[in-house]
N, CA, C and O atoms as a GROMACS GRO file, in nm:
protein
  428
    1UNK      N    1  -1.240  -2.754  -5.110
    1UNK     CA    2  -1.098  -2.730  -5.114
    1UNK      C    3  -1.073  -2.580  -5.109
    1UNK      O    4  -1.136  -2.502  -5.180
    2UNK      N    5  -0.980  -2.541  -5.024
    2UNK     CA    6  -0.944  -2.401  -5.011
    2UNK      C    7  -0.856  -2.362  -5.130
    2UNK      O    8  -0.763  -2.434  -5.164
    3UNK      N    9  -0.886  -2.249  -5.191
    3UNK     CA   10  -0.807  -2.205  -5.306
    3UNK      C   11  -0.736  -2.075  -5.273
    3UNK      O   12  -0.774  -2.002  -5.182
    4UNK      N   13  -0.632  -2.050  -5.349
    4UNK     CA   14  -0.553  -1.930  -5.334
    4UNK      C   15  -0.577  -1.845  -5.458
    4UNK      O   16  -0.553  -1.890  -5.570
    5UNK      N   17  -0.623  -1.722  -5.438
    5UNK     CA   18  -0.658  -1.634  -5.550
    5UNK      C   19  -0.541  -1.616  -5.647
    5UNK      O   20  -0.560  -1.621  -5.768
    6UNK      N   21  -0.422  -1.596  -5.594
    6UNK     CA   22  -0.305  -1.574  -5.680
    6UNK      C   23  -0.275  -1.699  -5.763
    6UNK      O   24  -0.250  -1.690  -5.883
    7UNK      N   25  -0.280  -1.815  -5.698
    7UNK     CA   26  -0.254  -1.940  -5.772
    7UNK      C   27  -0.363  -1.963  -5.876
    7UNK      O   28  -0.333  -2.011  -5.986
    8UNK      N   29  -0.487  -1.931  -5.844
    8UNK     CA   30  -0.595  -1.945  -5.941
    8UNK      C   31  -0.570  -1.856  -6.062
    8UNK      O   32  -0.596  -1.896  -6.176
    9UNK      N   33  -0.521  -1.734  -6.038
    9UNK     CA   34  -0.490  -1.643  -6.150
    9UNK      C   35  -0.377  -1.699  -6.236
    9UNK      O   36  -0.382  -1.692  -6.358
   10UNK      N   37  -0.275  -1.754  -6.172
   10UNK     CA   38  -0.163  -1.811  -6.246
   10UNK      C   39  -0.210  -1.930  -6.329
   10UNK      O   40  -0.175  -1.941  -6.447
   11UNK      N   41  -0.290  -2.017  -6.269
   11UNK     CA   42  -0.343  -2.132  -6.343
   11UNK      C   43  -0.423  -2.088  -6.465
   11UNK      O   44  -0.422  -2.154  -6.568
   12UNK      N   45  -0.493  -1.976  -6.453
   12UNK     CA   46  -0.574  -1.925  -6.564
   12UNK      C   47  -0.492  -1.875  -6.681
   12UNK      O   48  -0.545  -1.861  -6.791
   13UNK      N   49  -0.364  -1.847  -6.659
   13UNK     CA   50  -0.279  -1.796  -6.767
   13UNK      C   51  -0.203  -1.907  -6.840
   13UNK      O   52  -0.136  -1.880  -6.939
   14UNK      N   53  -0.212  -2.030  -6.791
   14UNK     CA   54  -0.139  -2.141  -6.853
   14UNK      C   55  -0.211  -2.185  -6.980
   14UNK      O   56  -0.333  -2.205  -6.980
   15UNK      N   57  -0.135  -2.200  -7.087
   15UNK     CA   58  -0.194  -2.243  -7.214
   15UNK      C   59  -0.243  -2.388  -7.203
   15UNK      O   60  -0.193  -2.464  -7.120
   16UNK      N   61  -0.339  -2.426  -7.286
   16UNK     CA   62  -0.386  -2.565  -7.285
   16UNK      C   63  -0.273  -2.664  -7.312
   16UNK      O   64  -0.272  -2.773  -7.255
   17UNK      N   65  -0.177  -2.626  -7.397
   17UNK     CA   66  -0.065  -2.715  -7.426
   17UNK      C   67   0.022  -2.736  -7.303
   17UNK      O   68   0.063  -2.849  -7.274
   18UNK      N   69   0.050  -2.628  -7.231
   18UNK     CA   70   0.132  -2.638  -7.110
   18UNK      C   71   0.059  -2.719  -7.003
   18UNK      O   72   0.120  -2.799  -6.932
   19UNK      N   73  -0.071  -2.697  -6.990
   19UNK     CA   74  -0.149  -2.772  -6.893
   19UNK      C   75  -0.145  -2.921  -6.925
   19UNK      O   76  -0.128  -3.003  -6.835
   20UNK      N   77  -0.159  -2.957  -7.052
   20UNK     CA   78  -0.152  -3.096  -7.093
   20UNK      C   79  -0.014  -3.154  -7.066
   20UNK      O   80  -0.001  -3.268  -7.020
   21UNK      N   81   0.090  -3.077  -7.096
   21UNK     CA   82   0.227  -3.123  -7.071
   21UNK      C   83   0.248  -3.153  -6.922
   21UNK      O   84   0.307  -3.254  -6.886
   22UNK      N   85   0.198  -3.064  -6.837
   22UNK     CA   86   0.212  -3.084  -6.692
   22UNK      C   87   0.135  -3.209  -6.648
   22UNK      O   88   0.185  -3.287  -6.567
   23UNK      N   89   0.015  -3.227  -6.700
   23UNK     CA   90  -0.065  -3.344  -6.664
   23UNK      C   91   0.004  -3.473  -6.707
   23UNK      O   92   0.006  -3.571  -6.632
   24UNK      N   93   0.060  -3.473  -6.828
   24UNK     CA   94   0.129  -3.593  -6.877
   24UNK      C   95   0.256  -3.620  -6.798
   24UNK      O   96   0.288  -3.736  -6.769
   25UNK      N   97   0.329  -3.516  -6.763
   25UNK     CA   98   0.451  -3.534  -6.683
   25UNK      C   99   0.419  -3.597  -6.548
   25UNK      O  100   0.491  -3.686  -6.502
   26UNK      N  101   0.313  -3.551  -6.485
   26UNK     CA  102   0.272  -3.608  -6.356
   26UNK      C  103   0.225  -3.752  -6.376
   26UNK      O  104   0.255  -3.839  -6.293
   27UNK      N  105   0.152  -3.779  -6.484
   27UNK     CA  106   0.104  -3.916  -6.510
   27UNK      C  107   0.221  -4.012  -6.533
   27UNK      O  108   0.217  -4.126  -6.488
   28UNK      N  109   0.323  -3.967  -6.604
   28UNK     CA  110   0.441  -4.050  -6.628
   28UNK      C  111   0.513  -4.078  -6.496
   28UNK      O  112   0.552  -4.192  -6.469
   29UNK      N  113   0.531  -3.976  -6.415
   29UNK     CA  114   0.595  -3.994  -6.284
   29UNK      C  115   0.514  -4.092  -6.198
   29UNK      O  116   0.571  -4.179  -6.133
   30UNK      N  117   0.382  -4.078  -6.199
   30UNK     CA  118   0.297  -4.169  -6.122
   30UNK      C  119   0.308  -4.312  -6.172
   30UNK      O  120   0.309  -4.407  -6.093
   31UNK      N  121   0.318  -4.329  -6.304
   31UNK     CA  122   0.332  -4.464  -6.362
   31UNK      C  123   0.464  -4.527  -6.316
   31UNK      O  124   0.468  -4.646  -6.282
   32UNK      N  125   0.571  -4.449  -6.316
   32UNK     CA  126   0.700  -4.502  -6.271
   32UNK      C  127   0.691  -4.541  -6.124
   32UNK      O  128   0.739  -4.647  -6.085
   33UNK      N  129   0.628  -4.456  -6.042
   33UNK     CA  130   0.609  -4.489  -5.901
   33UNK      C  131   0.533  -4.621  -5.885
   33UNK      O  132   0.570  -4.704  -5.802
   34UNK      N  133   0.427  -4.640  -5.964
   34UNK     CA  134   0.348  -4.764  -5.956
   34UNK      C  135   0.434  -4.886  -5.985
   34UNK      O  136   0.427  -4.987  -5.915
   35UNK      N  137   0.517  -4.875  -6.089
   35UNK     CA  138   0.603  -4.988  -6.126
   35UNK      C  139   0.706  -5.015  -6.017
   35UNK      O  140   0.730  -5.130  -5.980
   36UNK      N  141   0.767  -4.908  -5.966
   36UNK     CA  142   0.866  -4.926  -5.859
   36UNK      C  143   0.803  -4.994  -5.738
   36UNK      O  144   0.861  -5.084  -5.679
   37UNK      N  145   0.684  -4.950  -5.701
   37UNK     CA  146   0.614  -5.008  -5.586
   37UNK      C  147   0.582  -5.155  -5.612
   37UNK      O  148   0.602  -5.238  -5.523
   38UNK      N  149   0.533  -5.187  -5.731
   38UNK     CA  150   0.498  -5.325  -5.764
   38UNK      C  151   0.622  -5.415  -5.762
   38UNK      O  152   0.612  -5.533  -5.729
   39UNK      N  153   0.736  -5.360  -5.797
   39UNK     CA  154   0.861  -5.437  -5.799
   39UNK      C  155   0.936  -5.431  -5.666
   39UNK      O  156   1.041  -5.493  -5.651
   40UNK      N  157   0.882  -5.356  -5.570
   40UNK     CA  158   0.947  -5.344  -5.441
   40UNK      C  159   1.080  -5.269  -5.448
   40UNK      O  160   1.172  -5.297  -5.372
   41UNK      N  161   1.088  -5.174  -5.541
   41UNK     CA  162   1.211  -5.098  -5.560
   41UNK      C  163   1.199  -4.960  -5.499
   41UNK      O  164   1.092  -4.898  -5.500
   42UNK      N  165   1.310  -4.912  -5.445
   42UNK     CA  166   1.316  -4.775  -5.394
   42UNK      C  167   1.369  -4.682  -5.504
   42UNK      O  168   1.415  -4.728  -5.608
   43UNK      N  169   1.361  -4.552  -5.478
   43UNK     CA  170   1.421  -4.456  -5.572
   43UNK      C  171   1.571  -4.481  -5.582
   43UNK      O  172   1.630  -4.466  -5.689
   44UNK      N  173   1.631  -4.517  -5.472
   44UNK     CA  174   1.775  -4.545  -5.470
   44UNK      C  175   1.805  -4.665  -5.561
   44UNK      O  176   1.900  -4.660  -5.640
   45UNK      N  177   1.726  -4.771  -5.551
   45UNK     CA  178   1.744  -4.889  -5.638
   45UNK      C  179   1.728  -4.849  -5.785
   45UNK      O  180   1.806  -4.892  -5.871
   46UNK      N  181   1.627  -4.768  -5.811
   46UNK     CA  182   1.598  -4.723  -5.947
   46UNK      C  183   1.713  -4.641  -6.002
   46UNK      O  184   1.755  -4.661  -6.116
   47UNK      N  185   1.764  -4.549  -5.923
   47UNK     CA  186   1.877  -4.466  -5.965
   47UNK      C  187   1.998  -4.553  -5.996
   47UNK      O  188   2.065  -4.532  -6.097
   48UNK      N  189   2.025  -4.650  -5.910
   48UNK     CA  190   2.139  -4.740  -5.931
   48UNK      C  191   2.121  -4.821  -6.059
   48UNK      O  192   2.216  -4.838  -6.135
   49UNK      N  193   2.000  -4.870  -6.082
   49UNK     CA  194   1.969  -4.947  -6.203
   49UNK      C  195   2.000  -4.869  -6.330
   49UNK      O  196   2.048  -4.925  -6.428
   50UNK      N  197   1.972  -4.739  -6.327
   50UNK     CA  198   1.992  -4.654  -6.444
   50UNK      C  199   2.128  -4.585  -6.447
   50UNK      O  200   2.162  -4.517  -6.544
   51UNK      N  201   2.206  -4.603  -6.341
   51UNK     CA  202   2.336  -4.535  -6.334
   51UNK      C  203   2.320  -4.385  -6.318
   51UNK      O  204   2.402  -4.308  -6.369
   52UNK      N  205   2.216  -4.343  -6.247
   52UNK     CA  206   2.188  -4.201  -6.224
   52UNK      C  207   2.198  -4.171  -6.075
   52UNK      O  208   2.201  -4.262  -5.992
   53UNK      N  209   2.202  -4.044  -6.042
   53UNK     CA  210   2.203  -4.004  -5.902
   53UNK      C  211   2.060  -4.007  -5.848
   53UNK      O  212   1.963  -3.994  -5.923
   54UNK      N  213   2.050  -4.023  -5.717
   54UNK     CA  214   1.918  -4.019  -5.655
   54UNK      C  215   1.853  -3.883  -5.674
   54UNK      O  216   1.731  -3.873  -5.687
   55UNK      N  217   1.935  -3.778  -5.677
   55UNK     CA  218   1.883  -3.643  -5.697
   55UNK      C  219   1.817  -3.630  -5.833
   55UNK      O  220   1.709  -3.574  -5.845
   56UNK      N  221   1.882  -3.684  -5.936
   56UNK     CA  222   1.825  -3.676  -6.071
   56UNK      C  223   1.695  -3.754  -6.080
   56UNK      O  224   1.598  -3.707  -6.138
   57UNK      N  225   1.694  -3.873  -6.024
   57UNK     CA  226   1.572  -3.956  -6.025
   57UNK      C  227   1.462  -3.886  -5.946
   57UNK      O  228   1.346  -3.890  -5.987
   58UNK      N  229   1.495  -3.825  -5.835
   58UNK     CA  230   1.397  -3.751  -5.756
   58UNK      C  231   1.335  -3.639  -5.839
   58UNK      O  232   1.214  -3.616  -5.833
   59UNK      N  233   1.418  -3.570  -5.917
   59UNK     CA  234   1.369  -3.462  -6.004
   59UNK      C  235   1.274  -3.520  -6.108
   59UNK      O  236   1.169  -3.462  -6.136
   60UNK      N  237   1.310  -3.635  -6.166
   60UNK     CA  238   1.222  -3.699  -6.265
   60UNK      C  239   1.087  -3.732  -6.204
   60UNK      O  240   0.983  -3.710  -6.266
   61UNK      N  241   1.090  -3.786  -6.084
   61UNK     CA  242   0.967  -3.834  -6.021
   61UNK      C  243   0.885  -3.724  -5.956
   61UNK      O  244   0.778  -3.750  -5.901
   62UNK      N  245   0.933  -3.601  -5.963
   62UNK     CA  246   0.856  -3.488  -5.909
   62UNK      C  247   0.737  -3.456  -6.000
   62UNK      O  248   0.641  -3.392  -5.957
   63UNK      N  249   0.746  -3.500  -6.126
   63UNK     CA  250   0.639  -3.471  -6.221
   63UNK      C  251   0.654  -3.335  -6.286
   63UNK      O  252   0.566  -3.293  -6.361
   64UNK      N  253   0.765  -3.267  -6.259
   64UNK     CA  254   0.786  -3.135  -6.319
   64UNK      C  255   0.900  -3.136  -6.420
   64UNK      O  256   0.926  -3.035  -6.486
   65UNK      N  257   0.969  -3.249  -6.432
   65UNK     CA  258   1.082  -3.259  -6.523
   65UNK      C  259   1.032  -3.303  -6.661
   65UNK      O  260   0.947  -3.392  -6.670
   66UNK      N  261   1.084  -3.242  -6.766
   66UNK     CA  262   1.044  -3.277  -6.902
   66UNK      C  263   1.135  -3.389  -6.952
   66UNK      O  264   1.243  -3.363  -7.006
   67UNK      N  265   1.091  -3.513  -6.935
   67UNK     CA  266   1.169  -3.628  -6.978
   67UNK      C  267   1.172  -3.638  -7.130
   67UNK      O  268   1.072  -3.612  -7.196
   68UNK      N  269   1.286  -3.674  -7.184
   68UNK     CA  270   1.296  -3.696  -7.328
   68UNK      C  271   1.241  -3.834  -7.362
   68UNK      O  272   1.226  -3.920  -7.274
   69UNK      N  273   1.211  -3.855  -7.488
   69UNK     CA  274   1.166  -3.987  -7.532
   69UNK      C  275   1.276  -4.090  -7.506
   69UNK      O  276   1.247  -4.203  -7.468
   70UNK      N  277   1.401  -4.051  -7.527
   70UNK     CA  278   1.513  -4.142  -7.503
   70UNK      C  279   1.515  -4.188  -7.357
   70UNK      O  280   1.536  -4.306  -7.329
   71UNK      N  281   1.494  -4.095  -7.265
   71UNK     CA  282   1.495  -4.130  -7.124
   71UNK      C  283   1.376  -4.218  -7.089
   71UNK      O  284   1.390  -4.314  -7.013
   72UNK      N  285   1.260  -4.187  -7.143
   72UNK     CA  286   1.141  -4.270  -7.118
   72UNK      C  287   1.166  -4.412  -7.169
   72UNK      O  288   1.128  -4.509  -7.103
   73UNK      N  289   1.228  -4.425  -7.285
   73UNK     CA  290   1.259  -4.558  -7.340
   73UNK      C  291   1.360  -4.631  -7.251
   73UNK      O  292   1.344  -4.751  -7.226
   74UNK      N  293   1.463  -4.562  -7.204
   74UNK     CA  294   1.561  -4.624  -7.114
   74UNK      C  295   1.493  -4.674  -6.987
   74UNK      O  296   1.522  -4.784  -6.939
   75UNK      N  297   1.403  -4.594  -6.932
   75UNK     CA  298   1.331  -4.633  -6.811
   75UNK      C  299   1.245  -4.755  -6.838
   75UNK      O  300   1.243  -4.849  -6.759
   76UNK      N  301   1.173  -4.755  -6.951
   76UNK     CA  302   1.086  -4.868  -6.986
   76UNK      C  303   1.166  -4.998  -6.998
   76UNK      O  304   1.125  -5.102  -6.947
   77UNK      N  305   1.280  -4.990  -7.066
   77UNK     CA  306   1.363  -5.109  -7.085
   77UNK      C  307   1.420  -5.156  -6.951
   77UNK      O  308   1.419  -5.275  -6.921
   78UNK      N  309   1.471  -5.062  -6.872
   78UNK     CA  310   1.531  -5.097  -6.742
   78UNK      C  311   1.429  -5.163  -6.649
   78UNK      O  312   1.462  -5.258  -6.578
   79UNK      N  313   1.306  -5.113  -6.649
   79UNK     CA  314   1.203  -5.167  -6.561
   79UNK      C  315   1.127  -5.284  -6.623
   79UNK      O  316   1.054  -5.355  -6.554
   80UNK      N  317   1.143  -5.302  -6.754
   80UNK     CA  318   1.072  -5.411  -6.821
   80UNK      C  319   0.922  -5.388  -6.830
   80UNK      O  320   0.844  -5.482  -6.836
   81UNK      N  321   0.883  -5.262  -6.830
   81UNK     CA  322   0.741  -5.225  -6.833
   81UNK      C  323   0.721  -5.104  -6.924
   81UNK      O  324   0.810  -5.020  -6.937
   82UNK      N  325   0.604  -5.097  -6.986
   82UNK     CA  326   0.569  -4.978  -7.063
   82UNK      C  327   0.544  -4.863  -6.967
   82UNK      O  328   0.473  -4.878  -6.868
   83UNK      N  329   0.601  -4.748  -6.997
   83UNK     CA  330   0.575  -4.627  -6.919
   83UNK      C  331   0.459  -4.552  -6.983
   83UNK      O  332   0.369  -4.504  -6.913
   84UNK      N  333   0.461  -4.542  -7.114
   84UNK     CA  334   0.352  -4.478  -7.187
   84UNK      C  335   0.308  -4.571  -7.299
   84UNK      O  336   0.386  -4.655  -7.345
   85UNK      N  337   0.186  -4.556  -7.342
   85UNK     CA  338   0.132  -4.632  -7.455
   85UNK      C  339   0.067  -4.534  -7.550
   85UNK      O  340   0.006  -4.436  -7.509
   86UNK      N  341   0.081  -4.562  -7.677
   86UNK     CA  342   0.020  -4.480  -7.779
   86UNK      C  343  -0.099  -4.557  -7.834
   86UNK      O  344  -0.087  -4.674  -7.871
   87UNK      N  345  -0.214  -4.492  -7.841
   87UNK     CA  346  -0.335  -4.557  -7.890
   87UNK      C  347  -0.314  -4.610  -8.031
   87UNK      O  348  -0.256  -4.542  -8.116
   88UNK      N  349  -0.361  -4.730  -8.054
   88UNK     CA  350  -0.358  -4.794  -8.185
   88UNK      C  351  -0.216  -4.818  -8.238
   88UNK      O  352  -0.198  -4.832  -8.358
   89UNK      N  353  -0.117  -4.822  -8.150
   89UNK     CA  354   0.020  -4.849  -8.192
   89UNK      C  355   0.042  -4.999  -8.202
   89UNK      O  356   0.000  -5.074  -8.115
   90UNK      N  357   0.108  -5.041  -8.308
   90UNK     CA  358   0.150  -5.180  -8.320
   90UNK      C  359   0.298  -5.181  -8.353
   90UNK      O  360   0.349  -5.092  -8.421
   91UNK      N  361   0.366  -5.282  -8.303
   91UNK     CA  362   0.511  -5.291  -8.326
   91UNK      C  363   0.541  -5.310  -8.474
   91UNK      O  364   0.642  -5.260  -8.524
   92UNK      N  365   0.457  -5.382  -8.543
   92UNK     CA  366   0.475  -5.403  -8.686
   92UNK      C  367   0.397  -5.296  -8.762
   92UNK      O  368   0.277  -5.280  -8.740
   93UNK      N  369   0.463  -5.224  -8.852
   93UNK     CA  370   0.390  -5.120  -8.926
   93UNK      C  371   0.286  -5.181  -9.018
   93UNK      O  372   0.307  -5.286  -9.078
   94UNK      N  373   0.174  -5.114  -9.027
   94UNK     CA  374   0.070  -5.154  -9.122
   94UNK      C  375   0.054  -5.040  -9.221
   94UNK      O  376   0.058  -4.923  -9.183
   95UNK      N  377   0.034  -5.075  -9.344
   95UNK     CA  378   0.025  -4.975  -9.449
   95UNK      C  379  -0.112  -4.982  -9.514
   95UNK      O  380  -0.164  -5.090  -9.542
   96UNK      N  381  -0.171  -4.865  -9.538
   96UNK     CA  382  -0.295  -4.857  -9.612
   96UNK      C  383  -0.265  -4.842  -9.760
   96UNK      O  384  -0.356  -4.824  -9.841
   97UNK      N  385  -0.140  -4.850  -9.795
   97UNK     CA  386  -0.096  -4.835  -9.932
   97UNK      C  387   0.021  -4.929  -9.954
   97UNK      O  388   0.079  -4.980  -9.858
   98UNK      N  389   0.056  -4.950 -10.076
   98UNK     CA  390   0.171  -5.034 -10.109
   98UNK      C  391   0.298  -4.953 -10.091
   98UNK      O  392   0.313  -4.849 -10.155
   99UNK      N  393   0.391  -4.997 -10.004
   99UNK     CA  394   0.514  -4.922  -9.985
   99UNK      C  395   0.592  -4.911 -10.116
   99UNK      O  396   0.589  -5.001 -10.200
  100UNK      N  397   0.661  -4.798 -10.132
  100UNK     CA  398   0.742  -4.780 -10.251
  100UNK      C  399   0.861  -4.873 -10.248
  100UNK      O  400   0.922  -4.894 -10.143
  101UNK      N  401   0.892  -4.930 -10.364
  101UNK     CA  402   1.007  -5.019 -10.376
  101UNK      C  403   1.099  -4.957 -10.481
  101UNK      O  404   1.052  -4.914 -10.586
  102UNK      N  405   1.226  -4.954 -10.453
  102UNK     CA  406   1.321  -4.896 -10.548
  102UNK      C  407   1.317  -4.975 -10.677
  102UNK      O  408   1.322  -5.098 -10.676
  103UNK      N  409   1.309  -4.905 -10.787
  103UNK     CA  410   1.306  -4.971 -10.918
  103UNK      C  411   1.446  -5.020 -10.952
  103UNK      O  412   1.546  -4.958 -10.916
  104UNK      N  413   1.451  -5.133 -11.025
  104UNK     CA  414   1.581  -5.184 -11.068
  104UNK      C  415   1.638  -5.094 -11.176
  104UNK      O  416   1.565  -5.040 -11.259
  105UNK      N  417   1.768  -5.078 -11.175
  105UNK     CA  418   1.834  -4.995 -11.274
  105UNK      C  419   1.825  -5.060 -11.411
  105UNK      O  420   1.839  -5.182 -11.422
  106UNK      N  421   1.802  -4.981 -11.513
  106UNK     CA  422   1.795  -5.031 -11.649
  106UNK      C  423   1.933  -5.048 -11.710
  106UNK      O  424   1.945  -5.099 -11.821
  107UNK      N  425   2.035  -5.007 -11.640
  107UNK     CA  426   2.172  -5.014 -11.696
  107UNK      C  427   2.238  -5.142 -11.662
  107UNK      O  428   2.353  -5.163 -11.701
   0.00000   0.00000   0.00000
């Protein structure tokens, strides 16, 4: 692969956190693309489903937009598919301790 010295220098200045953020943003965009393709939906269909403009959806799917958790949840619900998964997450909370219960008033 041909590389560009200037771009290589810029990449070298990116913090590990920023690099991870960029990788996750691209992975989320790719996941949305996969779901749209599997459902036979276009970006236009997706934008209409969410009540957004095609331009905004295009920005989201570029992999450079920082989506909020709220937006990711809206997308997941609208598409009926998980966009991201958290390791060892369960819908029902599990406790390694007894949850605190409010004591009854002595009065």
